[in-house]
Tab-separated table of C-alpha atoms in Angstrom:
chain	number	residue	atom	x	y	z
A	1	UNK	CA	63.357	-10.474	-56.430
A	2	UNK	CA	66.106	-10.871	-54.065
A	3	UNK	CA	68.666	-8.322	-53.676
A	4	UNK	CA	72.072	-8.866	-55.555
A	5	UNK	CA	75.064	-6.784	-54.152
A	6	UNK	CA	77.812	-5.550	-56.242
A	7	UNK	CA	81.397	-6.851	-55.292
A	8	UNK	CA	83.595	-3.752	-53.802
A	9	UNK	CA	86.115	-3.212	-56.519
A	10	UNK	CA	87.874	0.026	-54.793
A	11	UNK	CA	88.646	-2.211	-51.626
A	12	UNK	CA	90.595	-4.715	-53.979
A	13	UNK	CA	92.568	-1.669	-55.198
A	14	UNK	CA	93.806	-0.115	-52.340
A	15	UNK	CA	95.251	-3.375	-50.888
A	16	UNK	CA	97.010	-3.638	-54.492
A	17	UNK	CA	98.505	-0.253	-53.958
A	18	UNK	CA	99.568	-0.465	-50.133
A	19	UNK	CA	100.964	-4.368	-51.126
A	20	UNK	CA	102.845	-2.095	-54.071
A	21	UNK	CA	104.183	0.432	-51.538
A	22	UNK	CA	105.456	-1.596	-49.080
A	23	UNK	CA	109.270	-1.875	-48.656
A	24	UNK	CA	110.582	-5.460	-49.416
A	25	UNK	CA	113.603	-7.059	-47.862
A	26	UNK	CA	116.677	-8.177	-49.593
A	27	UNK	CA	118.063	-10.413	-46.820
A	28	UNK	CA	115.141	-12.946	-46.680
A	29	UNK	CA	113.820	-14.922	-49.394
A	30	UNK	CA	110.145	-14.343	-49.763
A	31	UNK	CA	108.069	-17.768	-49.002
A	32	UNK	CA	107.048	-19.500	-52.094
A	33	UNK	CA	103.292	-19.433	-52.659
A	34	UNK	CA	100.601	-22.124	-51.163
A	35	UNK	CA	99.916	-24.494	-53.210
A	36	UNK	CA	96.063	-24.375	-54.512
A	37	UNK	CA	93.906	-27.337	-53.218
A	38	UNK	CA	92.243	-29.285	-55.707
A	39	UNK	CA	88.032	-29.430	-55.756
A	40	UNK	CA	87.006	-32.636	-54.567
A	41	UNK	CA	84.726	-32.998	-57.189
A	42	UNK	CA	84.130	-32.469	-61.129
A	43	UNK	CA	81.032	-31.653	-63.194
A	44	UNK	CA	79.961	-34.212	-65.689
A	45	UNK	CA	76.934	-32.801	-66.821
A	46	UNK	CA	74.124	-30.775	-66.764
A	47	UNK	CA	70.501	-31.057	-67.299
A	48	UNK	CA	66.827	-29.994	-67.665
A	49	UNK	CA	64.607	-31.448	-65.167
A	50	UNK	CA	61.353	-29.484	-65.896
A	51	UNK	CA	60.812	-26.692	-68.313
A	52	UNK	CA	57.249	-25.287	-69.326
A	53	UNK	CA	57.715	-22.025	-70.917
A	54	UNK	CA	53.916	-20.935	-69.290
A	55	UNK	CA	55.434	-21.566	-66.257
A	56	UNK	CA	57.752	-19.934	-63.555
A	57	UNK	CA	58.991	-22.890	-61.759
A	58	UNK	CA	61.414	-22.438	-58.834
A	59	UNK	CA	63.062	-23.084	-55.731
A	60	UNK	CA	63.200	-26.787	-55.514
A	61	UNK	CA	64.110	-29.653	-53.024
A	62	UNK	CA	64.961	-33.778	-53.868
A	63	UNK	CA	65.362	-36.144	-51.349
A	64	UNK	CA	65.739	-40.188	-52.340
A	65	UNK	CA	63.281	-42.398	-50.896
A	66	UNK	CA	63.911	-45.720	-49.359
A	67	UNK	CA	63.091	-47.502	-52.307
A	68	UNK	CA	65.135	-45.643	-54.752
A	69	UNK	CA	63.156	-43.281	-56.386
A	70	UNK	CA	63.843	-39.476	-56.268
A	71	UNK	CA	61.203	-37.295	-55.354
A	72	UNK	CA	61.932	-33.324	-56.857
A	73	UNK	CA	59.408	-30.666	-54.537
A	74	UNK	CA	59.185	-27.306	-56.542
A	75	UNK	CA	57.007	-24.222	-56.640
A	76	UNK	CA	54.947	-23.174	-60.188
A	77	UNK	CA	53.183	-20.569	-60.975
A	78	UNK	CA	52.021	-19.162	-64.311
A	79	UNK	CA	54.664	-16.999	-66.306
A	80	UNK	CA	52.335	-13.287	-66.133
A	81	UNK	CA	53.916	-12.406	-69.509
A	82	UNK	CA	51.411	-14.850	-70.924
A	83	UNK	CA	48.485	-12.424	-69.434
A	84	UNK	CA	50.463	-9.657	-71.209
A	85	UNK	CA	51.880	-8.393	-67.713
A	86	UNK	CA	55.435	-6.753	-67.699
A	87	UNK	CA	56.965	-9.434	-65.660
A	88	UNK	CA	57.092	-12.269	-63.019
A	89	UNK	CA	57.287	-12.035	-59.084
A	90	UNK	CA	58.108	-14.558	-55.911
A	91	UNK	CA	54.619	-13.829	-55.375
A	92	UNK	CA	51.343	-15.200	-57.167
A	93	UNK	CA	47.783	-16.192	-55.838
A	94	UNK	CA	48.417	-19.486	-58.338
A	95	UNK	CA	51.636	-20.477	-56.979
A	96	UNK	CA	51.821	-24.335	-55.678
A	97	UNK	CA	53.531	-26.930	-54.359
A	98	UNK	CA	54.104	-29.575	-56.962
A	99	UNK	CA	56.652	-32.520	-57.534
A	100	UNK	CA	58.394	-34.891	-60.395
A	101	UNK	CA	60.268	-38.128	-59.731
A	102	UNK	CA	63.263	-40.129	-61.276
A	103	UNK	CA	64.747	-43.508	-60.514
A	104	UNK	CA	68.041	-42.362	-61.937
A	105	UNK	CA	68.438	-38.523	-61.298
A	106	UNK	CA	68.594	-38.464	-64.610
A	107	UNK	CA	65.325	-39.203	-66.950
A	108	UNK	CA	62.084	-37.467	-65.269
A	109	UNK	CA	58.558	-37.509	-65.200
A	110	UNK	CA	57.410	-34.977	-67.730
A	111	UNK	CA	54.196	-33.521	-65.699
A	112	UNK	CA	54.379	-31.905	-62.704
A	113	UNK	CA	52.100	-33.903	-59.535
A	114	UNK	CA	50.707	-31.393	-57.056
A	115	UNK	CA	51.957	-31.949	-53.536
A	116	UNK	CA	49.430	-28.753	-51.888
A	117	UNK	CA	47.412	-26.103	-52.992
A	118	UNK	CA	46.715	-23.768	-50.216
A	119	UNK	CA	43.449	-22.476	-49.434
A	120	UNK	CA	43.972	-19.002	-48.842
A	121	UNK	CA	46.950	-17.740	-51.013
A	122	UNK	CA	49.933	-18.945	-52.865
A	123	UNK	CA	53.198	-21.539	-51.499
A	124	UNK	CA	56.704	-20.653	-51.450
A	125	UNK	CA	60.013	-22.941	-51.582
A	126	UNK	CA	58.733	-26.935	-50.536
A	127	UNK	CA	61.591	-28.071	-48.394
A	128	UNK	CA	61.625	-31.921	-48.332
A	129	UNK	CA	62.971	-34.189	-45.761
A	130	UNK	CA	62.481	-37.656	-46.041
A	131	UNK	CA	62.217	-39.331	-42.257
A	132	UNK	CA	64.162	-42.514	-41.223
A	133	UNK	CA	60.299	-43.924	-41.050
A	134	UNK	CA	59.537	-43.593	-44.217
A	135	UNK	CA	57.272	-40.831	-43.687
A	136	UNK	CA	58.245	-36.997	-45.995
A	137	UNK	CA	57.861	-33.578	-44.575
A	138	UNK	CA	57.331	-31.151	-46.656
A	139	UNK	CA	58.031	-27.325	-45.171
A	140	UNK	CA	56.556	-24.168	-47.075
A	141	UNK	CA	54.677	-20.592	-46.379
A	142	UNK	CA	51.992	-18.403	-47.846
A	143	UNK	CA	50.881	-15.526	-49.573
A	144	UNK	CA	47.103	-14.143	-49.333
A	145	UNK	CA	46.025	-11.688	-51.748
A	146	UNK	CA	43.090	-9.005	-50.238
A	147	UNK	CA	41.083	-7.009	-51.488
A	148	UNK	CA	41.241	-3.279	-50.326
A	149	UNK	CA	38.325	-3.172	-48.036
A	150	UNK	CA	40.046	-6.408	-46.364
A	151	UNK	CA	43.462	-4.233	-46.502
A	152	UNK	CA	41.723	-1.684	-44.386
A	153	UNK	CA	40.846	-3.723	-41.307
A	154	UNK	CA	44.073	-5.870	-41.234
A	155	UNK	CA	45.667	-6.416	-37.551
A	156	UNK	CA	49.521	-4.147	-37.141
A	157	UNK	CA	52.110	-4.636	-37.963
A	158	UNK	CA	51.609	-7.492	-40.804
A	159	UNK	CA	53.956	-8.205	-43.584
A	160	UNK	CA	53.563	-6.934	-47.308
A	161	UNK	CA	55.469	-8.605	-50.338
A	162	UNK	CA	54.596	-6.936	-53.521
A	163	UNK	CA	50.909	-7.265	-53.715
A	164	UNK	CA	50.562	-10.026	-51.373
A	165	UNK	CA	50.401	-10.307	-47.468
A	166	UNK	CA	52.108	-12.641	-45.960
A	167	UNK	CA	50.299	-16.197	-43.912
A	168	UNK	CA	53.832	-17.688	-42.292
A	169	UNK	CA	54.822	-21.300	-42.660
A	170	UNK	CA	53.007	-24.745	-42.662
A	171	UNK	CA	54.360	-28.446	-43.304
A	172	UNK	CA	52.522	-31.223	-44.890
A	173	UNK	CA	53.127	-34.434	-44.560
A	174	UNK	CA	53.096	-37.899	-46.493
A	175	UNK	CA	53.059	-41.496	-44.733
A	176	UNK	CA	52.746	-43.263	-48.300
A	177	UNK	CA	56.327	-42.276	-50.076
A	178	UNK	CA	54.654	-39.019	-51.322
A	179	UNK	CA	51.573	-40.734	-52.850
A	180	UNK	CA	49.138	-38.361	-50.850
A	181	UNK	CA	49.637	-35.432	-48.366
A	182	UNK	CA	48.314	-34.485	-45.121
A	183	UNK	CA	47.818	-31.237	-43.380
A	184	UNK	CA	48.688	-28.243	-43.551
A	185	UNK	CA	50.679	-28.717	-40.199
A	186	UNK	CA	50.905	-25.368	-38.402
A	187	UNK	CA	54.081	-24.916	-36.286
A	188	UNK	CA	54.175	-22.640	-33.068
A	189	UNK	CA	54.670	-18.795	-33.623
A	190	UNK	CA	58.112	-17.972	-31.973
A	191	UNK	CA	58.004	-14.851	-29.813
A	192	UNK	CA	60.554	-12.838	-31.559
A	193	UNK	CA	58.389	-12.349	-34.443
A	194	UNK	CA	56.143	-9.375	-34.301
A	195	UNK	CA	53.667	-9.644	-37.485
A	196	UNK	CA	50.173	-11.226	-37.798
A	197	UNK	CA	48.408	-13.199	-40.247
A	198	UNK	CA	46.133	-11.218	-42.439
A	199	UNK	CA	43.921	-14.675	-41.778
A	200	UNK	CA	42.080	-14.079	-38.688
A	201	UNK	CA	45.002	-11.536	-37.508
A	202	UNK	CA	46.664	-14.385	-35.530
A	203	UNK	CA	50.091	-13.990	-34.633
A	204	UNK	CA	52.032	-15.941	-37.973
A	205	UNK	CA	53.294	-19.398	-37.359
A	206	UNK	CA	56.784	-20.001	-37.899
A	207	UNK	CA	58.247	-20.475	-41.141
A	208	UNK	CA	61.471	-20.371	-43.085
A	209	UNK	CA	62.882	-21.597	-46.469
A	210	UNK	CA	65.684	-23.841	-45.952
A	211	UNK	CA	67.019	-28.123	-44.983
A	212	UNK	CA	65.416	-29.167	-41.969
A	213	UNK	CA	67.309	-32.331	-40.538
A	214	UNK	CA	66.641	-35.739	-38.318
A	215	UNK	CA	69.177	-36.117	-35.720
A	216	UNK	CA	70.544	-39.166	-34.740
A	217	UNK	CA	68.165	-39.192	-31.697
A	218	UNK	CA	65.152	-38.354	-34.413
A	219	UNK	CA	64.815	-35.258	-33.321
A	220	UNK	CA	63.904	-32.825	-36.323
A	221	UNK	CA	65.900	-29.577	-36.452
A	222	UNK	CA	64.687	-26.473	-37.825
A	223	UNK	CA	66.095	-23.210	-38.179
A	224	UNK	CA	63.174	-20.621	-39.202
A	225	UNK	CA	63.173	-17.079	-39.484
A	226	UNK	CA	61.619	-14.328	-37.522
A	227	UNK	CA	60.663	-10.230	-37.838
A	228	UNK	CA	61.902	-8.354	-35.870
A	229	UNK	CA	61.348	-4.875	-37.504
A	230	UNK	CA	59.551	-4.101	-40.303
A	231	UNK	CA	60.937	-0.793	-41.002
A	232	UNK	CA	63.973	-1.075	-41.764
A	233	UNK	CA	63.328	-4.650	-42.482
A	234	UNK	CA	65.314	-6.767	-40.346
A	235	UNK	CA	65.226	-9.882	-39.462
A	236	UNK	CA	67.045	-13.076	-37.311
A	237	UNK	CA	67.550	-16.634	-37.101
A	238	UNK	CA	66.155	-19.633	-34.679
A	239	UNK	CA	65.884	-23.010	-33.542
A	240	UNK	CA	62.638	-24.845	-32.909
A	241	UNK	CA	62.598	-28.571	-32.521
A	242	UNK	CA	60.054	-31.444	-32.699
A	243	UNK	CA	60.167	-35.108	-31.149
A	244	UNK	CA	57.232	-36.316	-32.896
A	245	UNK	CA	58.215	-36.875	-36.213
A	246	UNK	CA	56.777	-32.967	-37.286
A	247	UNK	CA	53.491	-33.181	-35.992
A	248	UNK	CA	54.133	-30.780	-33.016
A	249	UNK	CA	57.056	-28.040	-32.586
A	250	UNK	CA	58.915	-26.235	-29.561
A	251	UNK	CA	61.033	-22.919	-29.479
A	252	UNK	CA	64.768	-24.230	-28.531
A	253	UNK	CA	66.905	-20.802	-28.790
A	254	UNK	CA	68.405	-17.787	-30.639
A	255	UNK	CA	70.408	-19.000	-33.499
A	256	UNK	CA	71.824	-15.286	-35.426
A	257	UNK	CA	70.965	-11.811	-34.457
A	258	UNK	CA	72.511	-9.172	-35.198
A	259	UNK	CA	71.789	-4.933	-34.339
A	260	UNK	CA	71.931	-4.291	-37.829
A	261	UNK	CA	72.437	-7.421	-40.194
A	262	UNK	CA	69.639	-9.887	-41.229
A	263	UNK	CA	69.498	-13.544	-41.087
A	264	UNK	CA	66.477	-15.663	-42.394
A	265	UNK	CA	66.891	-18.355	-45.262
A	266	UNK	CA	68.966	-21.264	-43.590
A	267	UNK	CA	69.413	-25.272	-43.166
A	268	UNK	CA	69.967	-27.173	-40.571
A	269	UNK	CA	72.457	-29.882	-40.195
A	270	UNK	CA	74.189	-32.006	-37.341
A	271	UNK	CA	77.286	-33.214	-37.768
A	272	UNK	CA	78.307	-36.812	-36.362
A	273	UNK	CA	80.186	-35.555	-33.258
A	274	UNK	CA	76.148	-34.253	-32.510
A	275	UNK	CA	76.910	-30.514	-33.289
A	276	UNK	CA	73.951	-28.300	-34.495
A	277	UNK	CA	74.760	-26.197	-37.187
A	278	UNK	CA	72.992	-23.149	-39.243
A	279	UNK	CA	74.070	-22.396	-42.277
A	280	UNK	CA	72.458	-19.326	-42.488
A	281	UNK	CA	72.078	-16.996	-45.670
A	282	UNK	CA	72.504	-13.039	-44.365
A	283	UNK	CA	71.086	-9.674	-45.362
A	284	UNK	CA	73.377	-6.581	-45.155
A	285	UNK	CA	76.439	-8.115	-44.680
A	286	UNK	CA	77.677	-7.566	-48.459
A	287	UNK	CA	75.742	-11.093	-49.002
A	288	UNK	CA	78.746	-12.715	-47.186
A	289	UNK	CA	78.112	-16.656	-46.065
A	290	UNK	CA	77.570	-17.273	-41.826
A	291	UNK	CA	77.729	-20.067	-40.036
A	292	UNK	CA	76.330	-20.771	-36.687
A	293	UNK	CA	77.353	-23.664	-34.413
A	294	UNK	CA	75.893	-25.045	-31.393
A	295	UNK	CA	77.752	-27.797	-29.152
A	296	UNK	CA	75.576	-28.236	-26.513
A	297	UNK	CA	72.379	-29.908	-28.749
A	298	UNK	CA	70.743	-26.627	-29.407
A	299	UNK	CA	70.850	-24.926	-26.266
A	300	UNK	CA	73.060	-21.566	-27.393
A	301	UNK	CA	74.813	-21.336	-30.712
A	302	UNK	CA	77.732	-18.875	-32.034
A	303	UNK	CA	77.866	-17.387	-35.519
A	304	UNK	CA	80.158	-16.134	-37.756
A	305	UNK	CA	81.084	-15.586	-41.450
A	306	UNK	CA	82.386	-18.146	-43.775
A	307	UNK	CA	84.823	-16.394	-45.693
A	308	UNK	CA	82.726	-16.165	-49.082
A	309	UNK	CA	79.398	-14.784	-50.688
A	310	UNK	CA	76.398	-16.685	-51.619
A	311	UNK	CA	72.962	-17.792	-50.809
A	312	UNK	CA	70.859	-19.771	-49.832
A	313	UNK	CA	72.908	-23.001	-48.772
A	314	UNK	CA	72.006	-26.517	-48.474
A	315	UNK	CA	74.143	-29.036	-46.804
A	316	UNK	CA	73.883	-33.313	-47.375
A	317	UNK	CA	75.731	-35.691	-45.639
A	318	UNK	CA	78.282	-37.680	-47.917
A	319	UNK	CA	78.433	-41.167	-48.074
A	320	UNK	CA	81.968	-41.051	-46.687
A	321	UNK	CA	80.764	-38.371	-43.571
A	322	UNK	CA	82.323	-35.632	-45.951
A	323	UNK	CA	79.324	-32.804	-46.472
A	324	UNK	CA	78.358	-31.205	-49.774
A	325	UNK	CA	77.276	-27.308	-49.109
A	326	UNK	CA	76.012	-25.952	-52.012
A	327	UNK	CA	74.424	-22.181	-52.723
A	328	UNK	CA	73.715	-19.763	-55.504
A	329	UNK	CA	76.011	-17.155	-56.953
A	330	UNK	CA	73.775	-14.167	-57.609
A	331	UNK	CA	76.723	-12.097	-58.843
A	332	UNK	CA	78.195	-11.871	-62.349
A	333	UNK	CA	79.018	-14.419	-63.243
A	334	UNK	CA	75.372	-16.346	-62.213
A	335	UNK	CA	75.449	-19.482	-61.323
A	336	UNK	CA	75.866	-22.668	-59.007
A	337	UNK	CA	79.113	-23.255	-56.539
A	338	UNK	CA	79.666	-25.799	-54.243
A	339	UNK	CA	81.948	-26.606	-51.487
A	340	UNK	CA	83.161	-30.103	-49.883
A	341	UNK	CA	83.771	-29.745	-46.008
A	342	UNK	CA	85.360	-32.190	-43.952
A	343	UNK	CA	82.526	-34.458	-41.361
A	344	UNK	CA	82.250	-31.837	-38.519
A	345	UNK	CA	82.377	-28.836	-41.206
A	346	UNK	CA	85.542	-27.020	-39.665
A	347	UNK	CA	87.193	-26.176	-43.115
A	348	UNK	CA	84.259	-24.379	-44.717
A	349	UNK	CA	86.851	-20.962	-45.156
A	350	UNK	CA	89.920	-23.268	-47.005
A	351	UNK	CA	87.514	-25.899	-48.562
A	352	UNK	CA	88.234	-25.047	-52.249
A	353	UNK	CA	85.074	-23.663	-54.180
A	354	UNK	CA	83.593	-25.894	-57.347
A	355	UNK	CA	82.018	-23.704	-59.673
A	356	UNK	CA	79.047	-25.801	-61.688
A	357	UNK	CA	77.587	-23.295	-63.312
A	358	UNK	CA	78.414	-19.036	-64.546
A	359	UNK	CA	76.105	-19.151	-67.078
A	360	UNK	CA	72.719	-17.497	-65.600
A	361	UNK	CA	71.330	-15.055	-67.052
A	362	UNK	CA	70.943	-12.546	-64.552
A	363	UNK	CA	70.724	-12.517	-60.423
A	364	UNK	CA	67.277	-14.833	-60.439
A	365	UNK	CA	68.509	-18.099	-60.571
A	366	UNK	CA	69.775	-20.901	-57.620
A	367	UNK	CA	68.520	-22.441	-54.159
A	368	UNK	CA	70.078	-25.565	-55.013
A	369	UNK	CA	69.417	-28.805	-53.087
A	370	UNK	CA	71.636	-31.995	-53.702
A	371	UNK	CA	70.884	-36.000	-53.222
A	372	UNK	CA	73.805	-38.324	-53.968
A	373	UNK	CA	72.812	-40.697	-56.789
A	374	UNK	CA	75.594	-43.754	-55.918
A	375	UNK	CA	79.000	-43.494	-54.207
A	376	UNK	CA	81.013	-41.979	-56.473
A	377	UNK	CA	78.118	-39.133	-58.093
A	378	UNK	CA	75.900	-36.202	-56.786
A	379	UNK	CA	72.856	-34.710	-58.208
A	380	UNK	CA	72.831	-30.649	-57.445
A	381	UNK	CA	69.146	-29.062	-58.706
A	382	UNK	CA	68.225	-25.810	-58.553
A	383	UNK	CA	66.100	-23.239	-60.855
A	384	UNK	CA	67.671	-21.574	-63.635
A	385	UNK	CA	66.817	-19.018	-66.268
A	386	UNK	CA	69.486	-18.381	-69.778
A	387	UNK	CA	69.350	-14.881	-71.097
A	388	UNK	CA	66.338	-13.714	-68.745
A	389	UNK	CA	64.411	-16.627	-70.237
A	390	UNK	CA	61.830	-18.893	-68.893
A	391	UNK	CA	62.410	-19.771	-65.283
A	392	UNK	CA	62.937	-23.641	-64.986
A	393	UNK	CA	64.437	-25.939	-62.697
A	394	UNK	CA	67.437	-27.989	-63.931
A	395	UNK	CA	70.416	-29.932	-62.354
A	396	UNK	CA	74.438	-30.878	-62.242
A	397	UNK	CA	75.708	-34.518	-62.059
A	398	UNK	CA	79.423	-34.345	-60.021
A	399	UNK	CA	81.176	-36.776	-59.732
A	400	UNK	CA	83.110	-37.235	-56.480
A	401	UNK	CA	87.053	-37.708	-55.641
């Protein structure tokens, strides 16, 4: 379960009270009050995509493929109240990759095709990106679950979620419009990160839950995370890069680090002047929204905060080179927001915020993913639970302005 942060009422207060106390002039009139911008989009509807009460499904991805159809990546695994267990993790030895598809964004295929199945432990988050080739990518990591005589002779330090120990990333890959998958592709461990695999006690390949993207030049982007202490827990954000369509991967550079804050789930994204940019979800920064930018092609970037909470983002390129960013809101109310930023994302602190859903029923819902549908409508999906019920992923129609 993620960590949810309370907002800071007190700090709301005392800038009441000093705004209270402060002496006002008679001689000047006091300026009239900006005028609110309008969202750029509405909400027409909302929708179940996949719902199996047996099933915790999460964390999905959609791209549209070049003949139309929409392809939906998302990671099931069995609900354990249905082994009489107290609850549900992130975590689960039967956790895979699997995928449904639409050629409206609207009507879906009712069971769930598996995309991978890895062979030593359970897959987190499938990112999709869909390659000006034709070929899909398809990014994800691993959980192994050991015994305790295995526990005992594990290579230090290693990485321990819950019950499970964690493998680091892989990709698979389609070159048939997702009819069958190849791999797992491993990417390069990054030096910054300090655990090892509990698989052979290799140092863990790189990994991360978040957009990759193709450049202009086809270069694929992707932001992954690294360790850089295990206790406390911190960890940072960086770049690696690969000019063969995924196949093979090189470190570029330090995207976010910080002597006390964390960065780790984050998409990439390059805007048409050719910018780089992160946007990078944070840990121990009062779950406050970063940016990081990079204007020399990924050589050295610069971070800083956005101006508003939520996690983890996902940024898609508009039809008109506007850019929908849109992220979960794991404080009360739950739900889905969204923002529209202008083509080279300057705005993202004055963009005004679209709220399309504050009905969740507690913190574990969101990581929504958005495809646009035609030129005047957006699909947003993302997983979804009402009253602490069954986990499932579901999905917002907008319609642009």
């Amino acid at each position: 379960m993620k960590k949810v942060f309370k907002p800071a009422i007190w700090v709301f207060l005392t800038c009441l009270a000093s705004i209270a106390m402060a002496p006002k002039t008679v001689s000047e009139p006091e300026p009239p009050a900006p005028r609110e911008a309008k969202p750029q989009a509405r909400k027409v509807k909302d929708l179940v995509i996949y719902q199996d009460e047996r099933f915790y499904s999460s964390f999905p991805s959609i791209i549209k493929k070049p003949n139309g159809e929409y392809l939906l990546a998302f990671r099931r695994a069995p609900d354990r109240k249905g082994f009489g267990e107290k609850g549900t993790s992130h975590v689960d030895p039967n956790s895979y990759l699997v995928a449904v598809r639409s050629k409206d964004g609207e009507n879906w295929t009712k069971e769930p095709e598996l995309i991978y199945s890895h062979a030593f432990g359970g897959s987190q988050d499938p990112c999709l990106l869909q390659l000006k080739n034709g070929d899909i990518l398809c990014a994800s990591y691993g959980w192994a679950f050991l015994r305790p005589d295995g526990v005992e002779n594990l290579k230090k330090p290693f990485f321990k979620g819950g019950d499970a120990y964690f493998l680091g990333g892989y990709l698979v890959r389609s070159t048939d419009g997702a009819k069958t998958w190849q791999g797992p592709i491993y990417p390069l461990h990054i030096e910054p990160e300090i655990n090892y695999s509990p698989l052979g006690g290799t140092p863990i390949p790189a990994y991360n839950r978040g957009a990759l993207y193709e450049g202009k030049s086809g270069r694929i982007y992707w932001v992954v995370a690294s360790s850089d202490s295990n206790s406390p827990k911190k960890t940072s954000n960086h770049l690696i890069v690969s000019d063969d369509k995924g196949l093979t991967w090189k470190y570029q550079s330090v995207v976010a680090i910080d002597d006390k804050a964390s960065f780790n789930e984050a998409s990439a994204y390059e805007t048409p002047k050719g910018d780089i940019i992160g946007f990078l979800r944070t840990a121990d920064m009062d779950d406050q929204a970063c940016i990081a930018r990079s204007t020399d092609g990924g050589k050295s970037f610069k971070w800083e905060k956005m101006g508003f909470q939520g996690h983890p983002m996902q940024a898609m390129r508009l039809a008109d080179n506007r850019v929908m960013l849109v992220y979960g809101y794991r404080h009360k109310p739950y739900g889905i927001r969204a923002r529209i930023l202008n083509a080279e994302c300057t705005d993202y602190k004055t963009a005004p915020e679209i709220v399309l859903r504050e009905d969740g029923g507690n913190g574990d819902i969101g990581y929504p993913w958005s495809v646009q549908l035609d030129k005047n409508r957006v699909l947003v999906v993302y997983y979804y639970n009402l009253n602490n019920g069954t986990r499932h992923i579901a999905g917002s129609i907008l319609e642009l302005k």
